[in-house]
Coordinates of C-alpha atoms and ligand atoms in Angstrom, one line a residue:
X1 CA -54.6 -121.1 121.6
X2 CA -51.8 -120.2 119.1
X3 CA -49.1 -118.2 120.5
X4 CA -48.0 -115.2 118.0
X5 CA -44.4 -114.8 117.8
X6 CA -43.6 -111.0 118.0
X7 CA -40.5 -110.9 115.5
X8 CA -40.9 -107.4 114.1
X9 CA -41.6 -103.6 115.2
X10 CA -42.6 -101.0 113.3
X11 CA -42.6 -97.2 113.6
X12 CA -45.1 -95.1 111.8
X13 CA -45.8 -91.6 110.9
X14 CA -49.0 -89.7 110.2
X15 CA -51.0 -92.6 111.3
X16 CA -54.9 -92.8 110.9
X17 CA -56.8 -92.4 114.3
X18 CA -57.2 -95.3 116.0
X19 CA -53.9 -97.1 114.9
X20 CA -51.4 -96.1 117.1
X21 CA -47.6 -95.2 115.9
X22 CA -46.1 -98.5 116.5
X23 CA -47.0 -102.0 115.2
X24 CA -45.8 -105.6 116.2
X25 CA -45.5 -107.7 113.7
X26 CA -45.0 -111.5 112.9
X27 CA -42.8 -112.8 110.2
X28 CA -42.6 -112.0 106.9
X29 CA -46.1 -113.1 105.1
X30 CA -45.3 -112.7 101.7
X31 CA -42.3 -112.1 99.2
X32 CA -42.8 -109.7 96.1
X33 CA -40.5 -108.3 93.5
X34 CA -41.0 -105.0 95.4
X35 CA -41.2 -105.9 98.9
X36 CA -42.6 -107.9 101.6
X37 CA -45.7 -108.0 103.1
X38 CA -45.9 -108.5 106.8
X39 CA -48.9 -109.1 109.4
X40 CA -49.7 -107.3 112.8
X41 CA -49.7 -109.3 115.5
X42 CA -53.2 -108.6 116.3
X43 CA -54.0 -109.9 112.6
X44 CA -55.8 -106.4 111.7
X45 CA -53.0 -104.9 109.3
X46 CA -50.5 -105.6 106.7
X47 CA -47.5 -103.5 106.6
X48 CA -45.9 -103.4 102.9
X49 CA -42.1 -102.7 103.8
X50 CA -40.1 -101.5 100.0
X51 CA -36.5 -104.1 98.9
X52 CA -35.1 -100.6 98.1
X53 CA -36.0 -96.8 98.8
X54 CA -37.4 -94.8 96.4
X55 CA -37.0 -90.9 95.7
X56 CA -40.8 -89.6 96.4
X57 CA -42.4 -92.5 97.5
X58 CA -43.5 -90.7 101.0
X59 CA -45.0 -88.1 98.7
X60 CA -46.6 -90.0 96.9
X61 CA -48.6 -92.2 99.5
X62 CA -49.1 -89.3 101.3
X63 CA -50.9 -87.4 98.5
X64 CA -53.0 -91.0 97.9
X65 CA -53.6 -91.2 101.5
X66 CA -55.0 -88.4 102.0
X67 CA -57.1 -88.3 99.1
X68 CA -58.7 -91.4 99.6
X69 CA -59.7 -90.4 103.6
X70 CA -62.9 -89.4 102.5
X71 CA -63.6 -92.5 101.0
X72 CA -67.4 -93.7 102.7
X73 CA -67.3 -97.1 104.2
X74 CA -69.2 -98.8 101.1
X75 CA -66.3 -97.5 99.0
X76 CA -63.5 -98.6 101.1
X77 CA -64.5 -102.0 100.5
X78 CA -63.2 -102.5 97.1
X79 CA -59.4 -101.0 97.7
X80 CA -56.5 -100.4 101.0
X81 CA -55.5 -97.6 101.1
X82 CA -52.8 -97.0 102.9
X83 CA -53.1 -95.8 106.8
X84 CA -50.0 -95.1 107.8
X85 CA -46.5 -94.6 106.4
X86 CA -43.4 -96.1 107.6
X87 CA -40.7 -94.7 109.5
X88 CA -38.2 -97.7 110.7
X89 CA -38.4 -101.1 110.8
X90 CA -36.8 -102.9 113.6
X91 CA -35.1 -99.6 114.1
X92 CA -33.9 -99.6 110.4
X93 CA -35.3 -96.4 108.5
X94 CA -37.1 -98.5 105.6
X95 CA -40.4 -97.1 103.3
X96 CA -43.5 -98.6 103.3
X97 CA -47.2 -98.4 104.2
X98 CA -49.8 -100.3 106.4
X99 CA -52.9 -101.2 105.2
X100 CA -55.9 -103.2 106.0
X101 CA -55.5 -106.9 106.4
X102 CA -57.6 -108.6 104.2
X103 CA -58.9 -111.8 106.0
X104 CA -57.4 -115.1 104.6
X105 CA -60.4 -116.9 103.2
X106 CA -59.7 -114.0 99.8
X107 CA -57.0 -115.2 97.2
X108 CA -55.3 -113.9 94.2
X109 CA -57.8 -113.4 91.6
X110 CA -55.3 -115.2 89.1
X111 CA -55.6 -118.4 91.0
X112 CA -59.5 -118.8 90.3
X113 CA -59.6 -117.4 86.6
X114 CA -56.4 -118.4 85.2
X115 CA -57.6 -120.4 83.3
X116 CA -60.6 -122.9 81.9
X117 CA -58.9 -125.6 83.9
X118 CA -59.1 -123.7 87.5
X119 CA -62.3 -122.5 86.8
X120 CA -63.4 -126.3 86.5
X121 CA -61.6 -127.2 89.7
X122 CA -63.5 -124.6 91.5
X123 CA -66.9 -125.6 89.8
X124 CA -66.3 -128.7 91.6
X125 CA -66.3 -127.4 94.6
X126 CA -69.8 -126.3 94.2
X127 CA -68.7 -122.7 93.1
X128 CA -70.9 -121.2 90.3
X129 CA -70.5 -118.7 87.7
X130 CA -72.6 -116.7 89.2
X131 CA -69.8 -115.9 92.4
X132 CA -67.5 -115.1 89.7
X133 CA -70.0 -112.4 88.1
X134 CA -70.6 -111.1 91.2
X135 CA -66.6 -110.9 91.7
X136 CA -66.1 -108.8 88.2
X137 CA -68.9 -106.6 89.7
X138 CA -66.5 -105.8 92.6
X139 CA -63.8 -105.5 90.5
X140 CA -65.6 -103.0 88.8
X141 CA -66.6 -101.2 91.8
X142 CA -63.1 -100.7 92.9
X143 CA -61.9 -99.0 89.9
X144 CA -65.2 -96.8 89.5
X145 CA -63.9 -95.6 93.0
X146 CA -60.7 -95.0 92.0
X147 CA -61.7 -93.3 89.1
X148 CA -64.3 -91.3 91.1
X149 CA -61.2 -89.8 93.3
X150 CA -59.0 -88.4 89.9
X151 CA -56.8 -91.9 90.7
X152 CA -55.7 -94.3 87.8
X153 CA -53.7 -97.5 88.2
X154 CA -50.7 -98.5 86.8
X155 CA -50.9 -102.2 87.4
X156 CA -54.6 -103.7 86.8
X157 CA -54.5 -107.4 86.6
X158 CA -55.7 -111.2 88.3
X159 CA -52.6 -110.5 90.6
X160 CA -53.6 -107.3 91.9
X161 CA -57.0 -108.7 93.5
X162 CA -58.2 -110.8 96.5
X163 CA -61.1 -112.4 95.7
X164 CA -63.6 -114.0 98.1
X165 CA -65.6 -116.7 95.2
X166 CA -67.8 -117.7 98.2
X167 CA -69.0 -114.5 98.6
X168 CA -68.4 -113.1 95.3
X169 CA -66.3 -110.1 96.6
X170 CA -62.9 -108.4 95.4
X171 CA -60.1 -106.1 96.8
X172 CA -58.2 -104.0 95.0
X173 CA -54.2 -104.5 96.4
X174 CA -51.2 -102.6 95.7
X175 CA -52.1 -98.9 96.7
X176 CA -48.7 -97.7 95.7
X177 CA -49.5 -98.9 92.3
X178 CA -51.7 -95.9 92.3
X179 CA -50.9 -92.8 90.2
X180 CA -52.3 -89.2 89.4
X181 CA -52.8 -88.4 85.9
X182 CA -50.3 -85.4 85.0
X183 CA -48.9 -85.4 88.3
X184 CA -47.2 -88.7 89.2
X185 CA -45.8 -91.1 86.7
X186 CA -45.8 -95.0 87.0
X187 CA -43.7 -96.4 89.3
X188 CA -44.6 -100.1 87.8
X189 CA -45.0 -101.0 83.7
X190 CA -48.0 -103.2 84.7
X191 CA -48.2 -106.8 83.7
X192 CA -48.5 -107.7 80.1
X193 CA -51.8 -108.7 78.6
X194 CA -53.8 -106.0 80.7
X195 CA -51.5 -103.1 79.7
X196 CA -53.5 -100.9 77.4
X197 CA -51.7 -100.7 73.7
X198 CA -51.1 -97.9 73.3
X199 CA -48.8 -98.4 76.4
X200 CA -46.6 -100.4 74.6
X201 CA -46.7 -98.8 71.3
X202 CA -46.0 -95.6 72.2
X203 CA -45.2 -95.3 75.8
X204 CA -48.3 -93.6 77.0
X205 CA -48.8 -92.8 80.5
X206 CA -51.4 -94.9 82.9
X207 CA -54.7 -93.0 82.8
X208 CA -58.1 -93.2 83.2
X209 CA -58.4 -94.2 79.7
X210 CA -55.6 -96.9 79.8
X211 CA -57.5 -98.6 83.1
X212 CA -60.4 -98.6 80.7
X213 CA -58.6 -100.8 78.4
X214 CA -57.3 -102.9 81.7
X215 CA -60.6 -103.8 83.1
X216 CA -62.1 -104.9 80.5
X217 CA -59.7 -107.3 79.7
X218 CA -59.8 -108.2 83.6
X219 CA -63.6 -108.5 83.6
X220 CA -63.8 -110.5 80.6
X221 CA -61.2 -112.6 82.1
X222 CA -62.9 -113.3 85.1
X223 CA -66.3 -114.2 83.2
X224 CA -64.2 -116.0 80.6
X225 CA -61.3 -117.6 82.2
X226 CA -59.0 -116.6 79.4
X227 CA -57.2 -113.3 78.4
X228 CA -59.6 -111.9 75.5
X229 CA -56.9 -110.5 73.5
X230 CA -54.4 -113.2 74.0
X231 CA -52.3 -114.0 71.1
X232 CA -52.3 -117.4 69.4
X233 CA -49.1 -116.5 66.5
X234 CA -46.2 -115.1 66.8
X235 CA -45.2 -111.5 65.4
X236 CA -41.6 -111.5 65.3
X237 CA -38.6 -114.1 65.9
X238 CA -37.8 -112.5 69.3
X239 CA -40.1 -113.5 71.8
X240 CA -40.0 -110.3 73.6
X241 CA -40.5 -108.4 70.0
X242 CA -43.2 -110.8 69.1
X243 CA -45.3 -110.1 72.5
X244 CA -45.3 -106.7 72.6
X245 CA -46.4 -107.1 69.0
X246 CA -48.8 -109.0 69.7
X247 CA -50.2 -107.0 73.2
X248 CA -49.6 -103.7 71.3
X249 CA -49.5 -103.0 67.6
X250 CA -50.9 -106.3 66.5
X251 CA -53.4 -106.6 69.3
X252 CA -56.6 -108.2 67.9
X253 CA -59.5 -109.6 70.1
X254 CA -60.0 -113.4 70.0
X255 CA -63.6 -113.6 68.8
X256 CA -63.1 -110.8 66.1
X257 CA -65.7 -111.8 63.6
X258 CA -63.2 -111.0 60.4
X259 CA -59.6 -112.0 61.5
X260 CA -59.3 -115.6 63.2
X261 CA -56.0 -115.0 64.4
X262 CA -56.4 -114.7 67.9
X263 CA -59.1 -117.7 67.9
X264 CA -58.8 -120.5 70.6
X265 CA -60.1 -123.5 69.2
X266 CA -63.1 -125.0 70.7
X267 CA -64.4 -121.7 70.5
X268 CA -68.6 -121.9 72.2
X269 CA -68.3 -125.1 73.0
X270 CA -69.3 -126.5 76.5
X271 CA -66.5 -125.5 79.2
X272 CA -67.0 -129.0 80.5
X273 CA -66.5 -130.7 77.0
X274 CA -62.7 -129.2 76.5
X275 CA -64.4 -125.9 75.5
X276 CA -63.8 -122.3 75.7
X277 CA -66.6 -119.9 76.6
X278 CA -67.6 -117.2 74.1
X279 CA -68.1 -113.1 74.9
X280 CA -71.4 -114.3 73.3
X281 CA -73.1 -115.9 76.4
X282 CA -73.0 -112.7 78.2
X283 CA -75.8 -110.7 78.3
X284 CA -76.1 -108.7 75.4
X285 CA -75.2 -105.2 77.4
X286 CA -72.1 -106.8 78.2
X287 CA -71.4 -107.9 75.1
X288 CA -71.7 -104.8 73.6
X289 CA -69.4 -103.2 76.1
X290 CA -66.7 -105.7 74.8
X291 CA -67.3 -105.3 71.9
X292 CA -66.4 -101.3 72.4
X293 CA -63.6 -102.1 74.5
X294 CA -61.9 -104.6 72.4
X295 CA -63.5 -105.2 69.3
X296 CA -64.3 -102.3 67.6
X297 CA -62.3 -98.9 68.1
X298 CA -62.0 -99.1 71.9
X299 CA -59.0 -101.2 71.4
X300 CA -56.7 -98.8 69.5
X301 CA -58.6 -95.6 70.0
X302 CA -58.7 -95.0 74.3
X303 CA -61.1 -91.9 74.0
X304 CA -64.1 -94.6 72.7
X305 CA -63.8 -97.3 75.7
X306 CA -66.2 -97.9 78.2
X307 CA -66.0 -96.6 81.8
X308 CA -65.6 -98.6 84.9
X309 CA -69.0 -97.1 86.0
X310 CA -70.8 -98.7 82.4
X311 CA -69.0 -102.3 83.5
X312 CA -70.5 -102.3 86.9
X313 CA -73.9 -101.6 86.0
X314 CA -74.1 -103.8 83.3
X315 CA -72.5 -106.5 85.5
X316 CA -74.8 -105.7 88.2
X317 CA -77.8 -106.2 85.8
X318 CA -76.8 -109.6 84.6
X319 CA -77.0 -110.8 87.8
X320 CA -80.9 -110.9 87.4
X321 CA -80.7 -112.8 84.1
X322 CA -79.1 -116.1 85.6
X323 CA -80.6 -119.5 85.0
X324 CA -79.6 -122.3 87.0
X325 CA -78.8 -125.3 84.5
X326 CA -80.9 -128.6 85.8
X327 CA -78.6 -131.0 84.3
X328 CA -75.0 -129.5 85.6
X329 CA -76.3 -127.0 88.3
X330 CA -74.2 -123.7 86.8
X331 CA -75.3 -120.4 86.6
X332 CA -75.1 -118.5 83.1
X333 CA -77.0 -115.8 81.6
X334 CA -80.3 -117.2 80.3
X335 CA -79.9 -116.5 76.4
X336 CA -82.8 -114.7 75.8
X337 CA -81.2 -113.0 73.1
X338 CA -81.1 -116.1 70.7
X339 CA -84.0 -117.3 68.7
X340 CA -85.6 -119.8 68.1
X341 CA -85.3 -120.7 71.8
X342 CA -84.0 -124.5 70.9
X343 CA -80.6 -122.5 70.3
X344 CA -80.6 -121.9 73.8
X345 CA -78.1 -124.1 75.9
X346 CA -76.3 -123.7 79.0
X347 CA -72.8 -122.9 77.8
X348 CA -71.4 -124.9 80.8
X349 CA -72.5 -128.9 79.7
X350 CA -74.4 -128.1 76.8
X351 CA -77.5 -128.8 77.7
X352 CA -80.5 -127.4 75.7
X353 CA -82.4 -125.3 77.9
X354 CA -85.8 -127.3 79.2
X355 CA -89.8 -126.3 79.0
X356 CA -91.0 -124.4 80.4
X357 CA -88.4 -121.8 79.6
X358 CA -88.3 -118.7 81.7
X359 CA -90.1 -115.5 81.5
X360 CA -88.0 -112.5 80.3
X361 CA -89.8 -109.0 81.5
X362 CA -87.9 -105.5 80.9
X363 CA -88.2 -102.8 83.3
X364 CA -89.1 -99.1 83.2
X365 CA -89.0 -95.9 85.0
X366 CA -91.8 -93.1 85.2
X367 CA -89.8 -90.4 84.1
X368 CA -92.7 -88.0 83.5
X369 CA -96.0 -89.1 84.4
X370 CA -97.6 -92.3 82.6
X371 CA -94.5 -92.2 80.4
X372 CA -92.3 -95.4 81.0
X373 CA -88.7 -95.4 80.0
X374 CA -87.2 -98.8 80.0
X375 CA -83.4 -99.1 82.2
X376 CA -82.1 -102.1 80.2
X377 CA -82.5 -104.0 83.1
X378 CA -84.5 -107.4 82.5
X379 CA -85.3 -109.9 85.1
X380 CA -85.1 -113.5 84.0
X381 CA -88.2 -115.4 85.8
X382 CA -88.7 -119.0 86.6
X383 CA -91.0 -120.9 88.9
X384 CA -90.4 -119.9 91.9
X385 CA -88.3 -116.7 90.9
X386 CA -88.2 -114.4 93.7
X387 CA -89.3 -110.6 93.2
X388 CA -87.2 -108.1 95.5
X389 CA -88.1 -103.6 96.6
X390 CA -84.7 -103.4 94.5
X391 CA -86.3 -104.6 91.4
X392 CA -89.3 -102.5 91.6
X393 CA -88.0 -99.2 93.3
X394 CA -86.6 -96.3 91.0
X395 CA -83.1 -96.2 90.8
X396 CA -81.9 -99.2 92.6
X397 CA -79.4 -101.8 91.6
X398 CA -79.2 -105.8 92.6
X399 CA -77.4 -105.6 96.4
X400 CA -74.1 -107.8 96.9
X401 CA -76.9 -110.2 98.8
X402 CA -80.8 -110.6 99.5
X403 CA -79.7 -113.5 101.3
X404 CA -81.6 -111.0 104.7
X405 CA -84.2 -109.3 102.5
X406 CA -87.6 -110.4 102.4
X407 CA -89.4 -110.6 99.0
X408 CA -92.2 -108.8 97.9
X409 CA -93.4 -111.2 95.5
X410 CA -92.8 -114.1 93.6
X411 CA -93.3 -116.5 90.1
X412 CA -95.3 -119.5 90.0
X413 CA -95.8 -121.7 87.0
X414 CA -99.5 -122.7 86.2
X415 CA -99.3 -125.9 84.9
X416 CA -102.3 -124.8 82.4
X417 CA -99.2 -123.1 80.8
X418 CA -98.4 -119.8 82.0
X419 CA -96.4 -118.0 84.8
X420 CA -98.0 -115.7 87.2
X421 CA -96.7 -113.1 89.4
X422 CA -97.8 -113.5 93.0
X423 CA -97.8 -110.5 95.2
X424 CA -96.3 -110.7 98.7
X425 CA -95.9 -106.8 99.2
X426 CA -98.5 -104.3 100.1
X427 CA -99.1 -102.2 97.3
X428 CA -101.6 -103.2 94.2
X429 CA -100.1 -104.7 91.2
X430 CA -101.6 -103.8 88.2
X431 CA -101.4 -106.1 84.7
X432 CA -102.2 -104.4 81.3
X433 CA -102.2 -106.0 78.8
X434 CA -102.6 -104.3 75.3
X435 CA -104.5 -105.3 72.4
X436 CA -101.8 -104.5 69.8
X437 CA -99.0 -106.6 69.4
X438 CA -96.6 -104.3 70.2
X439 CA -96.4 -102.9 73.4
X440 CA -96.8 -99.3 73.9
X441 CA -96.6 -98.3 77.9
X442 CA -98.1 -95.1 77.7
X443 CA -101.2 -96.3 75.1
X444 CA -103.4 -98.2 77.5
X445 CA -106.9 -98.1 75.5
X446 CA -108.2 -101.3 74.6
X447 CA -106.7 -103.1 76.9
X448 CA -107.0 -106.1 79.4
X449 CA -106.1 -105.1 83.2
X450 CA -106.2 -107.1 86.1
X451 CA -104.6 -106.2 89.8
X452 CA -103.5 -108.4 92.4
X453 CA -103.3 -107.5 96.4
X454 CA -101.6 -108.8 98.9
X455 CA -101.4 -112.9 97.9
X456 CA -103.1 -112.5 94.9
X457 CA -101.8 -113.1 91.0
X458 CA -101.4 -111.6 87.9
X459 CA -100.4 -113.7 84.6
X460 CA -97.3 -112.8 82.6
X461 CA -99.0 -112.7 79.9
X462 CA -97.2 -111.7 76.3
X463 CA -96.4 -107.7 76.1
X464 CA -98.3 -106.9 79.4
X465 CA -97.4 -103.7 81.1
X466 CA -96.9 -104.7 85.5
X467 CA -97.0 -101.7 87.3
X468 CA -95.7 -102.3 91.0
X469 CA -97.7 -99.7 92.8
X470 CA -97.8 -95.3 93.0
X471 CA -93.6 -94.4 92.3
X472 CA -92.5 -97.6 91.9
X473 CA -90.9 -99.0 88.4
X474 CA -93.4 -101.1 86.0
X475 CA -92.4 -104.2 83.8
X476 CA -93.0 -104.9 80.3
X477 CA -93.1 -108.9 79.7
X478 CA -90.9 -109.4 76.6
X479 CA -91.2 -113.1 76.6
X480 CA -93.7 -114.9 78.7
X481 CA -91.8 -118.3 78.6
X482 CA -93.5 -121.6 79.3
Ligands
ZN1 ZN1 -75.4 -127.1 82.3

């Protein structure tokens, strides 16, 4: 076994329970511009130990630590906060913070979405898109909690996350980069192309509303592999002039339908053909949300940008909406959206989208009794599509994994030309389908209906209301496929 060299001690104070007030630690980890990182011995913590001491600092993680003790288990997955504070370091007094260690397989967000070219690298090594959608998701989730605890952050960007693509997951880093709106100001500018403009034009303060701004452009990043906003001319002879031009006064988003400016060529075309993936082959929920964010007033006006909370449900439902490409095995967001359906192609290798295409149902709540209120979340169904309690139970999102959860049902194609929905769960599934051509969920006369128990089927048939059982969600099929 690998012997550990001890070759640092720590003191702490106001530890959590269970850590102890000194820590043994190997050598230095990591080198930052604001300190270095180092690991316990025991491999379960990272102590952050400051180049230079700040006025305040102690304050300040205190009031963060303490804040975010209540955080519940599920939460504290998406951020470290700090545990403990510093005291000396190999009897020097020194600040700094301890934190959780997060395990090694995770890397720096920038080094799987910088750009198109990365993203390829890691495509060959069987990653999908879908890992990296599940990955903005988390990124998502850790700012909804920060945002949920009064916090904002100063410094939201690729080099601020650990990523694990295999599993899809993300860690928020750099706890000290934490602030409280109107009481604590930024002790970091933040890196340039996630800083809010308004930052740079007029010196506003990190804030909810300037993380807004931050994550969109980090979410879009990730799904995108370039900086949305990122601009292509130059604003002013200085360099320095011309970027914070171009980040701040000038900032424009890249697809912006009437100002080409900011436009990468190979704009839509196939990643793997030299191309650059559009904001357009997100689901249309997403698209919209960019569109607020950085297309339309979000971008100069902070009041009218999405919240975190609107990113990770709408990244959570696109995870339902994946088709897997037959010819180059990605995952992208089947494009429903676009008709006729020979316009659909996977963005990835450009392949036109094969028969027979997949079903697209919508589904609804009960809010009051027989009256069905669709979620905006649509489930994307192929042959041998799986159907999981999450889809069908009120109020429930897509978990990180179903990889342990057994389905309740699932899609088969009949080769006679239509998909049907095979029931593997114990309530009755019920099929209406409506005479009129447009669907109406709560006007079920003249209509068609057919249940299926335990093993049995029910078609998808075009504008069919599926109810799931007594309190569960029903389905409206907006597309049958085939
Ligand atoms: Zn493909």
């Amino acid at each position: 076994m690998e012997r550990i060299e001890v070759t640092h001690t720590a003191s702490l104070h106001a530890p959590h329970p269970g850590l102890g007030d000194t820590l043994t630690l190997q050598d230095k980890a990591h080198v930052g511009g604001e300190g270095a990182v180092y690991f316990t011995t025991d491999g379960r913590h990272a102590l952050k130990v400051f180049h230079q001491q700040h006025p305040g600092l102690e304050q300040h993680l205190t009031r963060i630590m303490d804040r975010l003790r209540i955080l519940t288990d599920e939460q504290e997955r998406f951020i470290l906060p700090p545990l403990a504070l510093l005291n000396r370091f190999d009897g020097q007094p020194r600040q700094g913070f301890v934190m959780r260690r997060v395990p090694p397989r995770y890397q720096e967000a920038i080094n799987l979405i910088l750009g198109p070219e990365q993203a390829a690298a890691q495509f060959q090594r069987g990653r999908t898109w879908g890992s990296y959608l599940l990955a903005a998701r988390s990124i998502a989730n850790s700012i909804v909690v920060l945002h949920a605890m009064g916090f904002a952050h100063s410094d939201i960007h690729y080099k601020n996350f650990l990523v694990d693509i295999n599993e899809g997951d993300a860690v928020m880093m750099e706890a000290d980069g934490i602030v409280t709106p109107g009481y604590s100001k930024a002790r970091v500018a933040g890196l340039k192309g996630f800083m809010a403009p308004e930052i740079l034009t007029r010196g506003a303060e990190p804030s909810e509303k300037t993380d807004r701004h931050s994550l969109a452009v980090l979410a879009l990043h990730t799904l995108l592999f370039r900086n949305p906003l990122e601009p292509l001319i130059e604003y002013a002879d200085d360099p320095q002039e011309s970027d914070r031009l171009g980040w701040g006064a000038q900032a424009l988003f890249s697809e912006h339908p009437g100002n080409p400016s900011h436009r990468p060529a190979n704009l839509g075309r196939p990643l793997y053909k030299r191309g650059v993936l559009s904001y357009r082959m997100l689901t249309p929920e997403l698209q919209q949300l960019a569109e607020r964010a950085v297309l339309e007033t979000g971008l100069h006006d902070p009041a009218s940008r999405p919240a975190a909370k609107e990113w990770r449900d709408a990244l959570a439902k696109s995870i339902d909406q994946l088709l897997n490409c037959p010819h180059c095995g990605q995952h992208f967001p089947y494009p429903h959206w676009l008709d006729p359906p020979p316009r659909r192609a996977c963005p990835f290798c450009g392949q036109r989208c094969q028969r027979p295409l997949p079903a697209v149902i919508s589904l609804l709540e009960e809010r009051r009794t027989g009256n069905f209120t669709p979620i905006r979340r649509k489930l994307v169904l192929g042959n041998g599509s799986n159907i999981f309690a999450d889809m069908t139970e009120p109020h429930r999102f897509p978990p990180r994994s179903r990889t342990s959860t057994k389905p309740i049902g699932h899609v088969e194609w009949d080769p006679r030309g239509a998909y049907r929905i095979v029931n593997d769960g114990n309530t009755t599934w019920i099929s209406i389908t409506n005479s009129a051509s447009t669907p109406r969920a709560s006007v079920l006369q003249g209509s068609q209906r057919l249940s299926a128990t335990s093993g049995q089927s029910i078609p998808l048939n075009a504008h069919a209301l599926i109810r799931f059982g007594p309190d569960q969600r029903a389905a409206v099929v907006d597309d049958p496929g085939g």
